[in-house]
Short mmCIF file of C-alpha atoms in Angstrom, two decimals:
data_model
loop_
_atom_site.label_atom_id
_atom_site.label_comp_id
_atom_site.label_asym_id
_atom_site.label_seq_id
_atom_site.Cartn_x
_atom_site.Cartn_y
_atom_site.Cartn_z
CA MET A 1 18.31 26.13 10.27
CA MET A 2 19.79 24.58 13.41
CA PHE A 3 17.23 21.74 13.18
CA VAL A 4 18.10 21.14 9.53
CA ASN A 5 21.81 20.97 10.32
CA ARG A 6 21.16 18.50 13.12
CA VAL A 7 19.12 16.32 10.79
CA SER A 8 21.89 16.41 8.17
CA ILE A 9 24.71 15.59 10.62
CA ALA A 10 22.82 12.76 12.31
CA PHE A 11 21.62 11.39 8.98
CA HIS A 12 25.19 11.06 7.67
CA LYS A 13 26.13 9.18 10.84
CA ASN A 14 23.35 6.69 10.22
CA VAL A 15 24.06 6.08 6.53
CA ASN A 16 26.72 3.51 7.36
CA PHE A 17 24.34 1.68 9.70
CA TYR A 18 21.83 0.98 6.94
CA LYS A 19 23.50 -0.35 3.81
CA ARG A 20 21.72 -1.98 0.91
CA ILE A 21 18.22 -3.36 1.20
CA ARG A 22 17.38 -6.89 0.15
CA LEU A 23 13.72 -7.14 -0.71
CA THR A 24 11.34 -9.25 -2.76
CA SER A 25 7.78 -9.14 -4.11
CA SER A 26 5.60 -10.00 -7.10
CA TRP A 27 4.47 -7.91 -10.04
CA LYS A 28 1.26 -8.44 -11.93
CA ASP A 29 1.73 -6.19 -14.96
CA ASP A 30 2.46 -7.45 -18.43
CA ILE A 31 6.08 -7.03 -19.48
CA ARG A 32 7.46 -6.95 -22.99
CA MET A 33 10.83 -8.50 -23.68
CA SER A 34 13.32 -7.80 -26.42
CA ASP A 35 16.68 -9.35 -27.24
CA GLY A 36 18.15 -5.94 -28.08
CA ILE A 37 17.99 -6.58 -31.81
CA GLY A 38 14.38 -5.55 -32.29
CA ARG A 39 12.56 -8.84 -31.68
CA SER A 40 10.02 -8.68 -28.88
CA SER A 41 7.26 -10.66 -27.24
CA THR A 42 4.68 -10.14 -24.52
CA ASN A 43 5.02 -11.98 -21.21
CA GLN A 44 3.07 -12.30 -17.98
CA GLN A 45 5.54 -13.09 -15.20
CA VAL A 46 6.89 -16.17 -16.96
CA ARG A 47 10.33 -15.12 -18.17
CA HIS A 48 12.24 -16.14 -15.05
CA PHE A 49 14.70 -17.96 -17.33
CA ALA A 50 15.55 -14.92 -19.44
CA VAL A 51 18.89 -14.42 -17.70
CA LYS A 52 20.81 -17.58 -16.95
CA CYS A 53 22.98 -17.37 -13.87
CA ASP A 54 24.66 -19.80 -11.54
CA GLU A 55 24.16 -19.65 -7.81
CA GLY A 56 26.33 -16.91 -6.36
CA SER A 57 26.92 -15.18 -9.69
CA VAL A 58 26.19 -11.48 -10.16
CA VAL A 59 23.80 -10.42 -12.89
CA LYS A 60 23.38 -6.67 -13.31
CA GLY A 61 20.43 -4.83 -14.73
CA VAL A 62 19.52 -1.17 -15.02
CA VAL A 63 16.21 0.73 -15.01
CA ILE A 64 16.01 3.94 -17.01
CA GLY A 65 13.06 6.24 -17.63
CA VAL A 66 11.62 7.70 -20.80
CA TYR A 67 9.23 10.67 -20.97
CA THR A 68 6.16 10.57 -23.15
CA LYS A 69 6.23 12.12 -26.59
CA GLU A 70 4.76 15.60 -26.94
CA GLY A 71 3.50 16.74 -30.31
CA GLU A 72 6.10 15.97 -32.96
CA ARG A 73 8.86 15.42 -30.40
CA GLU A 74 10.01 11.85 -29.92
CA PRO A 75 9.92 10.20 -26.47
CA LYS A 76 12.80 11.59 -24.44
CA LEU A 77 15.13 9.62 -22.17
CA THR A 78 16.03 10.99 -18.75
CA SER A 79 19.43 12.62 -18.31
CA SER A 80 20.88 9.38 -16.91
CA GLY A 81 19.13 7.44 -19.65
CA GLU A 82 20.79 9.62 -22.30
CA LYS A 83 24.20 8.92 -20.76
CA PHE A 84 23.49 5.20 -20.85
CA ASP A 85 22.32 5.56 -24.44
CA ASP A 86 25.62 7.22 -25.33
CA ARG A 87 27.45 4.39 -23.57
CA ALA A 88 25.44 1.89 -25.62
CA GLN A 89 26.19 3.80 -28.85
CA GLY A 90 22.59 4.92 -29.34
CA LYS A 91 21.04 1.44 -29.14
CA ILE A 92 18.45 2.44 -26.50
CA SER A 93 17.04 5.38 -28.45
CA ASP A 94 17.00 3.25 -31.60
CA LEU A 95 15.08 0.49 -29.80
CA VAL A 96 12.60 3.00 -28.33
CA ARG A 97 11.82 4.19 -31.86
CA GLU A 98 11.69 0.72 -33.38
CA MET A 99 9.36 -0.59 -30.67
CA HIS A 100 7.15 2.50 -30.93
CA MET A 101 7.42 3.22 -27.24
CA LYS A 102 5.41 6.28 -26.28
CA GLY A 103 6.65 6.80 -22.73
CA GLU A 104 3.27 6.08 -21.17
CA LEU A 105 3.51 5.92 -17.39
CA GLY A 106 4.35 2.46 -16.08
CA LYS A 107 4.61 0.84 -19.52
CA GLY A 108 7.95 -0.33 -20.80
CA MET A 109 10.18 -3.04 -22.19
CA VAL A 110 13.17 -5.07 -21.06
CA PHE A 111 16.02 -5.24 -23.58
CA MET A 112 18.68 -7.94 -23.46
CA ASN A 113 22.23 -7.98 -24.90
CA VAL A 114 22.47 -4.21 -25.14
CA ASP A 115 25.45 -3.64 -22.86
CA PRO A 116 28.29 -5.97 -21.81
CA GLU A 117 28.06 -4.96 -18.12
CA PHE A 118 24.26 -4.84 -17.74
CA SER A 119 22.60 -8.03 -18.97
CA ALA A 120 19.13 -6.49 -18.95
CA VAL A 121 17.92 -2.92 -19.45
CA ALA A 122 14.38 -1.95 -18.44
CA VAL A 123 13.09 1.17 -20.19
CA VAL A 124 9.92 2.38 -18.50
CA GLY A 125 7.59 5.27 -19.29
CA LEU A 126 7.61 8.24 -16.90
CA GLY A 127 4.67 10.10 -18.36
CA GLN A 128 4.89 13.81 -19.03
CA GLU A 129 8.20 15.58 -18.41
CA GLY A 130 8.07 18.33 -15.81
CA ALA A 131 4.96 17.03 -14.05
CA GLY A 132 4.38 18.77 -10.72
CA TYR A 133 1.73 19.11 -8.04
CA ASN A 134 -1.81 18.47 -9.27
CA ASP A 135 -4.35 20.33 -7.13
CA MET A 136 -7.27 18.23 -8.34
CA GLU A 137 -5.48 14.98 -7.54
CA MET A 138 -3.85 16.41 -4.37
CA LEU A 139 -0.67 14.69 -5.54
CA ASP A 140 2.81 15.58 -6.69
CA GLU A 141 2.66 13.69 -9.97
CA GLY A 142 6.36 14.07 -10.77
CA MET A 143 7.32 12.25 -7.58
CA GLU A 144 4.63 9.60 -7.96
CA ASN A 145 5.57 8.96 -11.59
CA ALA A 146 9.15 8.27 -10.48
CA ARG A 147 7.88 5.73 -7.92
CA VAL A 148 5.70 3.99 -10.48
CA ALA A 149 8.32 3.81 -13.24
CA SER A 150 11.15 2.68 -10.95
CA GLY A 151 8.88 0.11 -9.32
CA VAL A 152 7.74 -1.35 -12.63
CA GLY A 153 11.29 -1.56 -13.93
CA ALA A 154 12.82 -3.05 -10.78
CA ARG A 155 10.09 -5.69 -10.55
CA ALA A 156 10.54 -6.62 -14.20
CA LEU A 157 14.28 -7.10 -13.77
CA GLN A 158 13.77 -9.08 -10.59
CA LEU A 159 11.58 -11.53 -12.48
CA GLN A 160 14.39 -11.96 -15.01
CA GLY A 161 16.76 -13.20 -12.31
CA VAL A 162 18.80 -9.99 -12.05
CA THR A 163 20.75 -9.90 -8.76
CA ASP A 164 21.91 -6.25 -8.81
CA VAL A 165 19.35 -3.67 -9.95
CA PHE A 166 20.67 -0.18 -10.73
CA VAL A 167 17.93 2.46 -10.86
CA ASP A 168 17.95 5.76 -12.72
CA SER A 169 17.16 8.65 -10.34
CA MET A 170 14.47 9.87 -12.78
CA GLU A 171 15.13 13.37 -11.36
CA TYR A 172 13.64 12.20 -8.03
CA PRO A 173 16.18 9.83 -6.42
CA GLU A 174 14.35 9.53 -3.09
CA GLN A 175 11.09 8.61 -4.76
CA ALA A 176 12.83 6.23 -7.19
CA ALA A 177 14.31 4.42 -4.20
CA GLU A 178 10.88 4.17 -2.56
CA GLY A 179 9.15 2.80 -5.64
CA SER A 180 11.79 0.22 -6.51
CA ALA A 181 12.28 -1.00 -2.92
CA LEU A 182 8.54 -1.35 -2.34
CA ALA A 183 7.91 -3.07 -5.67
CA ILE A 184 10.39 -5.91 -5.23
CA TRP A 185 9.32 -6.84 -1.70
CA ARG A 186 7.16 -9.84 -0.85
CA TYR A 187 6.27 -11.65 2.34
CA ASN A 188 7.33 -15.20 1.44
CA SER A 189 9.16 -16.48 4.52
CA ASN A 190 6.75 -19.41 4.76
CA ARG A 191 7.69 -20.70 1.31
CA ARG A 192 10.46 -23.21 0.77
CA LYS A 193 13.79 -21.48 0.33
CA GLN A 194 14.22 -22.70 -3.23
CA ASP A 195 10.76 -21.36 -4.15
CA ARG A 196 11.27 -17.85 -2.84
CA THR A 197 11.66 -14.95 -5.21
CA GLN A 198 15.27 -13.86 -5.49
CA ILE A 199 16.19 -10.76 -3.51
CA PRO A 200 18.10 -8.28 -5.66
CA LYS A 201 20.30 -5.49 -4.39
CA LEU A 202 19.28 -1.94 -5.22
CA GLU A 203 21.78 0.69 -6.32
CA LEU A 204 21.47 4.24 -7.61
CA TYR A 205 22.65 4.60 -11.21
CA ASP A 206 24.63 7.63 -12.41
CA SER A 207 23.63 10.22 -9.81
CA PRO A 208 25.52 12.00 -7.02
CA GLU A 209 22.38 12.29 -4.87
CA VAL A 210 23.16 9.29 -2.69
CA ASP A 211 21.73 10.90 0.46
CA ALA A 212 18.29 11.34 -1.10
CA TRP A 213 18.42 7.77 -2.45
CA THR A 214 19.33 6.44 1.02
CA ARG A 215 16.47 8.38 2.63
CA GLY A 216 14.10 6.74 0.19
CA LEU A 217 15.45 3.31 1.09
CA PHE A 218 15.00 4.08 4.80
CA LYS A 219 11.34 4.96 4.23
CA ALA A 220 10.62 1.99 1.98
CA GLU A 221 12.37 -0.39 4.38
CA SER A 222 10.16 0.91 7.19
CA GLN A 223 6.99 0.41 5.17
CA ASN A 224 8.15 -3.10 4.29
CA LEU A 225 8.60 -3.76 8.00
CA ALA A 226 4.96 -2.79 8.53
CA ARG A 227 3.97 -5.07 5.65
CA ARG A 228 5.88 -7.99 7.16
CA LEU A 229 4.32 -7.54 10.60
CA SER A 230 0.81 -7.17 9.16
CA ASP A 231 1.03 -10.02 6.66
CA ALA A 232 2.38 -12.63 9.07
CA PRO A 233 -0.12 -15.38 9.99
CA ALA A 234 -1.82 -14.83 13.33
CA ASN A 235 -0.09 -17.85 14.91
CA GLN A 236 3.26 -16.35 13.89
CA MET A 237 2.45 -12.83 15.08
CA THR A 238 0.89 -13.19 18.52
CA PRO A 239 1.14 -10.26 20.97
CA THR A 240 4.29 -11.76 22.48
CA ILE A 241 5.93 -12.35 19.09
CA PHE A 242 4.97 -8.83 17.95
CA ALA A 243 6.60 -7.43 21.09
CA GLN A 244 9.81 -9.34 20.39
CA SER A 245 9.77 -8.24 16.74
CA THR A 246 9.42 -4.64 17.89
CA VAL A 247 12.41 -5.01 20.21
CA ASP A 248 14.45 -6.54 17.38
CA ALA A 249 13.50 -3.74 14.98
CA LEU A 250 13.85 -0.71 17.27
CA CYS A 251 16.40 -1.37 19.99
CA PRO A 252 19.39 -1.50 17.55
CA CYS A 253 18.34 2.01 16.44
CA GLY A 254 18.61 3.39 19.98
CA VAL A 255 14.86 3.35 20.67
CA SER A 256 13.69 2.15 24.08
CA VAL A 257 10.92 -0.47 24.21
CA ASP A 258 9.19 -1.41 27.49
CA ILE A 259 7.05 -4.55 27.45
CA ARG A 260 4.18 -4.39 29.93
CA SER A 261 2.65 -7.71 30.99
CA MET A 262 -0.66 -8.69 32.58
CA ASP A 263 0.27 -7.64 36.13
CA TRP A 264 1.20 -4.14 34.98
CA ILE A 265 -1.97 -3.86 32.87
CA GLU A 266 -4.14 -4.78 35.87
CA GLU A 267 -2.27 -2.42 38.21
CA ASN A 268 -2.85 0.48 35.82
CA HIS A 269 -6.54 -0.41 35.36
CA LEU A 270 -6.57 -0.67 31.57
CA ASN A 271 -9.87 -2.45 31.94
CA SER A 272 -11.34 -1.79 28.51
CA PHE A 273 -8.28 -3.44 26.97
CA LEU A 274 -8.54 -6.42 29.33
CA MET A 275 -12.25 -6.86 28.52
CA ILE A 276 -11.26 -7.88 24.98
CA ALA A 277 -7.97 -9.60 25.81
CA LYS A 278 -9.43 -12.03 28.35
CA GLY A 279 -11.26 -13.98 25.65
CA SER A 280 -7.99 -15.40 24.28
CA CYS A 281 -5.42 -17.79 25.73
CA GLU A 282 -2.65 -15.56 24.33
CA PRO A 283 -1.40 -13.18 27.06
CA PRO A 284 -1.95 -9.49 26.28
CA VAL A 285 0.96 -7.05 26.07
CA VAL A 286 1.22 -3.27 26.11
CA LEU A 287 4.31 -1.78 24.49
CA GLU A 288 5.68 1.61 25.47
CA VAL A 289 8.11 2.90 22.86
CA ASN A 290 10.18 6.05 23.25
CA TYR A 291 12.42 7.77 20.72
CA CYS A 292 14.32 10.80 21.99
CA GLY A 293 15.59 12.99 19.17
CA THR A 294 15.78 16.30 21.03
CA ALA A 295 15.86 17.59 24.62
CA PRO A 296 14.25 15.04 26.98
CA GLU A 297 12.04 17.71 28.56
CA ASP A 298 10.40 18.56 25.22
CA LYS A 299 6.87 17.23 24.93
CA PRO A 300 6.62 14.23 22.59
CA ILE A 301 4.29 13.44 19.75
CA LEU A 302 2.26 10.46 20.91
CA LEU A 303 1.37 7.58 18.58
CA VAL A 304 -1.27 5.05 19.62
CA GLY A 305 -1.71 2.02 17.38
CA LYS A 306 -4.46 -0.56 17.50
CA GLY A 307 -2.82 -3.95 18.02
CA LEU A 308 -5.42 -6.67 17.60
CA THR A 309 -3.12 -9.38 16.31
CA TYR A 310 -6.21 -11.34 15.40
CA ASN A 311 -9.82 -10.20 15.49
CA SER A 312 -12.28 -13.06 15.10
CA GLY A 313 -15.12 -10.78 16.21
CA GLY A 314 -15.34 -12.53 19.58
CA LEU A 315 -18.84 -13.77 20.33
CA CYS A 316 -20.03 -11.66 17.35
CA LEU A 317 -17.99 -13.69 14.85
CA HIS A 318 -16.98 -12.19 11.54
CA PRO A 319 -18.13 -13.98 8.35
CA LYS A 320 -15.89 -16.96 7.60
CA LYS A 321 -15.21 -15.82 4.00
CA CYS A 322 -12.97 -12.95 5.13
CA MET A 323 -11.84 -14.32 8.48
CA GLN A 324 -8.19 -14.71 7.48
CA VAL A 325 -7.92 -11.02 6.57
CA TYR A 326 -8.42 -10.04 10.21
CA ARG A 327 -4.85 -11.00 11.01
CA GLY A 328 -4.19 -7.49 9.72
CA CYS A 329 -6.13 -5.76 12.49
CA MET A 330 -2.81 -4.88 14.07
CA ALA A 331 -1.78 -2.79 11.05
CA GLY A 332 -2.07 0.38 13.14
CA ALA A 333 0.49 -0.89 15.65
CA ALA A 334 2.71 -2.13 12.81
CA VAL A 335 2.68 1.31 11.17
CA CYS A 336 3.65 2.92 14.50
CA VAL A 337 6.65 0.59 14.89
CA ALA A 338 7.73 1.20 11.28
CA THR A 339 7.34 4.97 11.62
CA ILE A 340 9.51 5.16 14.72
CA ARG A 341 12.15 3.01 13.06
CA ALA A 342 12.33 5.46 10.16
CA ALA A 343 12.38 8.44 12.54
CA ALA A 344 15.39 6.92 14.31
CA ALA A 345 17.13 6.09 11.01
CA LEU A 346 16.62 9.65 9.79
CA SER A 347 17.49 11.10 13.22
CA LEU A 348 14.48 13.39 13.27
CA PRO A 349 14.93 16.12 15.93
CA LEU A 350 11.78 15.51 17.96
CA ASN A 351 10.57 13.17 20.68
CA ILE A 352 8.12 10.40 19.81
CA SER A 353 6.33 8.09 22.21
CA ALA A 354 4.03 5.24 21.31
CA VAL A 355 1.63 3.05 23.25
CA LEU A 356 0.63 -0.17 21.51
CA PRO A 357 -2.02 -2.38 23.13
CA LEU A 358 -1.61 -5.93 21.76
CA CYS A 359 -4.10 -8.76 22.21
CA GLU A 360 -6.48 -11.11 20.38
CA ASN A 361 -10.27 -10.91 20.22
CA MET A 362 -11.50 -14.50 20.50
CA PRO A 363 -14.69 -16.28 21.59
CA SER A 364 -14.47 -18.31 24.81
CA GLY A 365 -16.10 -18.69 28.18
CA MET A 366 -14.08 -15.70 29.34
CA ALA A 367 -14.93 -13.51 26.35
CA VAL A 368 -16.70 -10.18 26.72
CA LYS A 369 -20.45 -10.42 26.04
CA PRO A 370 -22.64 -8.05 24.05
CA GLY A 371 -24.28 -5.71 26.53
CA ASP A 372 -21.37 -5.67 29.01
CA VAL A 373 -20.43 -2.27 30.45
CA ILE A 374 -16.96 -1.12 31.53
CA THR A 375 -15.83 2.01 33.38
CA LEU A 376 -12.97 3.83 31.66
CA LEU A 377 -10.03 5.64 33.27
CA ASN A 378 -11.76 9.02 32.80
CA GLY A 379 -14.82 7.82 34.73
CA LYS A 380 -17.10 7.43 31.74
CA THR A 381 -18.84 4.12 31.13
CA MET A 382 -18.76 2.31 27.79
CA GLY A 383 -21.41 -0.17 26.73
CA ILE A 384 -20.14 -2.94 24.46
CA LYS A 385 -23.04 -3.42 22.09
CA ASP A 386 -21.14 -5.24 19.33
CA VAL A 387 -18.04 -7.25 20.25
CA SER A 388 -16.86 -7.38 16.64
CA HIS A 389 -16.23 -3.62 16.88
CA ALA A 390 -13.53 -4.19 19.47
CA GLY A 391 -11.03 -1.63 18.15
CA VAL A 392 -12.32 1.39 20.08
CA VAL A 393 -12.68 -0.74 23.22
CA VAL A 394 -9.08 -1.97 22.99
CA MET A 395 -7.78 1.57 22.45
CA ALA A 396 -9.92 3.46 24.99
CA ASP A 397 -8.03 3.03 28.26
CA PRO A 398 -4.56 2.86 26.65
CA LEU A 399 -5.32 6.17 24.91
CA LEU A 400 -6.35 7.78 28.21
CA TYR A 401 -3.35 6.29 30.02
CA ALA A 402 -0.89 7.47 27.37
CA GLN A 403 -2.11 11.07 27.53
CA ALA A 404 -1.83 11.15 31.32
CA SER A 405 1.63 9.54 31.33
CA PHE A 406 3.41 11.31 28.47
CA LYS A 407 1.70 14.74 28.44
CA PRO A 408 2.07 14.95 24.64
CA ARG A 409 1.84 18.04 22.48
CA LEU A 410 0.01 16.07 19.81
CA VAL A 411 -1.76 12.71 19.65
CA VAL A 412 -2.00 10.61 16.49
CA ASP A 413 -3.81 7.30 16.64
CA ILE A 414 -3.74 4.79 13.81
CA ALA A 415 -6.27 1.96 13.59
CA THR A 416 -8.29 -0.27 11.29
CA LEU A 417 -11.77 0.52 12.58
CA GLY A 418 -14.78 1.17 10.35
CA TYR A 419 -16.02 -0.16 7.02
CA GLY A 420 -17.11 3.36 6.13
CA VAL A 421 -13.69 4.32 4.74
CA CYS A 422 -13.74 1.21 2.53
CA TYR A 423 -17.05 2.17 0.96
CA GLY A 424 -16.26 5.88 0.74
CA LEU A 425 -12.61 5.95 -0.29
CA GLY A 426 -11.70 2.49 -1.54
CA GLY A 427 -7.92 2.19 -1.64
CA SER A 428 -7.35 5.79 -2.70
CA ALA A 429 -6.62 7.41 0.66
CA ALA A 430 -6.73 6.86 4.39
CA GLY A 431 -9.54 8.54 6.28
CA ILE A 432 -8.36 11.25 8.67
CA PHE A 433 -10.31 12.89 11.48
CA SER A 434 -8.79 15.80 13.39
CA ASN A 435 -9.76 18.56 15.82
CA SER A 436 -6.98 20.75 14.38
CA ASN A 437 -6.97 22.33 10.94
CA PHE A 438 -3.21 22.80 11.17
CA VAL A 439 -2.59 19.12 11.84
CA PHE A 440 -4.86 18.10 8.99
CA LYS A 441 -3.13 20.49 6.56
CA GLN A 442 0.23 19.00 7.49
CA PHE A 443 -1.07 15.49 6.85
CA GLU A 444 -2.64 16.60 3.58
CA LYS A 445 0.68 18.07 2.43
CA ALA A 446 2.56 14.94 3.53
CA GLY A 447 0.17 12.68 1.61
CA GLY A 448 0.58 14.72 -1.56
CA LEU A 449 4.34 14.34 -1.38
CA THR A 450 4.41 10.63 -0.58
CA GLY A 451 1.67 9.55 -2.97
CA ASP A 452 -0.17 7.98 -0.03
CA ARG A 453 -2.97 10.47 0.47
CA VAL A 454 -5.38 11.19 3.30
CA TRP A 455 -8.93 12.51 3.06
CA ARG A 456 -10.61 14.42 5.86
CA LEU A 457 -13.89 13.09 7.22
CA PRO A 458 -16.21 14.91 9.63
CA LEU A 459 -16.14 15.01 13.43
CA TRP A 460 -19.51 16.71 13.77
CA ASN A 461 -21.66 16.66 16.89
CA TYR A 462 -24.15 14.71 14.77
CA PHE A 463 -22.01 11.61 15.25
CA LYS A 464 -21.51 12.21 18.96
CA ARG A 465 -25.28 12.06 19.36
CA LEU A 466 -25.20 8.62 17.75
CA ILE A 467 -22.96 7.18 20.48
CA SER A 468 -24.65 8.79 23.50
CA PRO A 469 -26.60 9.20 25.66
CA ASN A 470 -27.96 5.86 26.76
CA VAL A 471 -30.19 4.98 29.68
CA THR A 472 -27.55 2.85 31.40
CA TYR A 473 -24.12 4.03 30.14
CA ASP A 474 -22.30 7.03 28.64
CA ILE A 475 -20.76 5.76 25.39
CA ASN A 476 -21.80 3.02 22.99
CA ASN A 477 -18.95 1.20 21.20
CA ARG A 478 -21.07 0.69 18.06
CA GLY A 479 -23.31 3.72 17.92
CA ARG A 480 -26.33 3.91 15.65
CA GLY A 481 -26.45 4.06 11.87
CA PRO A 482 -24.14 3.05 9.00
CA ALA A 483 -21.40 5.72 9.32
CA SER A 484 -19.09 3.29 11.11
CA SER A 485 -15.80 5.17 10.61
CA CYS A 486 -17.25 8.52 11.70
CA ILE A 487 -18.89 6.90 14.72
CA ALA A 488 -15.62 5.24 15.76
CA ALA A 489 -13.82 8.58 15.42
CA ALA A 490 -16.49 10.27 17.55
CA ILE A 491 -15.90 7.69 20.31
CA LEU A 492 -12.15 8.28 20.25
CA HIS A 493 -12.68 12.03 20.21
CA GLU A 494 -14.53 11.72 23.52
CA LEU A 495 -11.27 10.34 24.96
CA VAL A 496 -9.04 13.20 23.72
CA PRO A 497 -10.57 16.25 25.37
CA CYS A 498 -7.95 19.01 25.25
CA VAL A 499 -5.02 18.28 22.95
CA ASP A 500 -4.39 18.44 19.20
CA TRP A 501 -5.36 15.07 17.82
CA ALA A 502 -5.63 13.17 14.55
CA HIS A 503 -7.19 9.77 13.99
CA LEU A 504 -6.22 7.79 10.90
CA ASP A 505 -8.65 5.05 9.94
CA ILE A 506 -6.58 2.77 7.70
CA ARG A 507 -8.95 -0.16 7.31
CA ASN A 508 -9.17 0.50 3.58
CA VAL A 509 -5.47 1.11 2.87
CA GLY A 510 -3.52 -0.70 5.59
CA MET A 511 -5.07 -4.12 5.16
CA VAL A 512 -5.53 -6.24 2.05
CA THR A 513 -5.98 -4.17 -1.12
CA GLN A 514 -8.18 -5.95 -3.66
CA HIS A 515 -8.97 -3.19 -6.16
CA ALA A 516 -6.45 -1.03 -8.04
CA PRO A 517 -3.51 -1.20 -5.63
CA LEU A 518 -0.71 1.31 -6.05
CA PRO A 519 1.48 0.04 -8.92
CA TYR A 520 4.49 -0.54 -6.67
CA LEU A 521 2.47 -2.55 -4.13
CA LEU A 522 0.73 -5.92 -4.39
CA ARG A 523 -2.83 -7.00 -4.84
CA ASP A 524 -4.33 -9.12 -2.03
CA ARG A 525 -1.42 -8.45 0.34
CA MET A 526 -1.02 -6.15 3.33
CA THR A 527 0.32 -2.76 2.30
CA GLY A 528 1.99 -1.09 5.28
CA ARG A 529 0.22 2.13 4.35
CA PRO A 530 0.37 5.00 5.28
CA THR A 531 3.80 4.64 6.92
CA ARG A 532 5.61 7.04 4.60
CA THR A 533 2.93 9.72 5.02
CA ILE A 534 3.30 9.65 8.81
CA ILE A 535 7.10 9.78 8.47
CA GLN A 536 6.79 12.81 6.21
CA PHE A 537 4.33 14.41 8.64
CA LEU A 538 6.78 13.94 11.51
CA TYR A 539 9.57 15.44 9.40
CA GLN A 540 7.40 18.51 8.73
CA MET A 541 6.67 18.85 12.44
CA ALA A 542 10.37 18.52 13.30
CA CYS A 543 11.64 20.90 10.60
CA PRO A 544 8.77 23.31 9.84
CA ASP A 545 11.04 25.87 8.17
CA ASN A 546 12.73 23.44 5.82
CA LYS A 547 11.27 23.74 2.34
#
């Protein structure tokens, strides 16, 4: 109870530090428009002119939810939707009937000229009323439905030129904030200012649960930070620029960031990291990040994020068709930065440390060669069979160093490593490997609540036999066989001998999503996943008794 009170007190102090979020994005779904009199038409992202407004003027819109019809019962508006309907003298419920809306999840219409204050009203289906946790889907469907509906509605209003979007809580204000804030975000800083999508303000409509709404904005803002870092072009997100971006994002929140340069890296013998970094002209950087939310002597949770700001494959070049996607190989480090930012914003009562090795993997006369062997900090030797699989090499010595320096109670590493999770899981869930059933269960619970799930993959001795032994060295960075994600996890497991540990392979969810992205995210863009799941996991670790 003491922990919960500390969270509540510190959270209220931070509410004034984070005000409204300004975000932008694109939405691919069809949207139906109506003028509020019954006439409607189908559009595909082309009705930017629906609301005429001068520069600097305020145009308000509201998103309200409607539950699907059950049996003979008509589709039902949410409690806030019913209040708005009363305010509009029953026009919304009349329009829902006239347009034959069924309340199907994520499907809705935008009505114009319904209310004098709100120029546009988006009515979006929430699916079944009273939806809860689905064991088969490992998902709280009520929460996820709120994210989807709020995201669809907010994106639709944004495309109509609305400047202030008010969102119905849909009985889940935190999740409504997450969905709407994620849906309207887009990385477009490289577009001309006049061509950028307008950034609306988000407000909670007709609900006293402002704290829950603000928590949702904190989490979404953090995931959008990870999206921005991951989606930036490689020339605009070098190791040095990433380090400065981390300082800018975390230091105002009271988080300490130490930037370690080449001299420090050499003095501490992070040789596996240097083997990859030396192939590029960009200087490597190691970031040490520390958030202190409880007594300084308490052992921290350690995050280690893979920070290859560009991975060409080195002398084992990746195919040119997908070369640009590998700017996202630092998604693990980006998620770590975003997670710690949210932890500071929410004032979680625990200590968190992070070590982020940042470099590029490029071909040059100095580049590491296939067949090279390096001795790690624990005395084991690693043979570099395939330079394109540089992730485990970059993380090896930093992971060993971080454990020795911080003496953590738990280690979580996040990286884009193997193709195996792409083939096995698609974009449905991140792959998780853990030597602790308790840690996995906590992550599984967190994923069900956030809608960003994890799926456990094996750490069997079978895979350890695929990486060793070898005649001339102890560990092979590529291993043998096609189970690339499991082999990478087996290598990392060799480096975490005696502490609770989880490895999240986010290659399939943290980088570009091409097939069936979450409705409030974007196709063919970096996702920032699974930032909110890790935040929720940390909250559960900090406040285990809080239901």
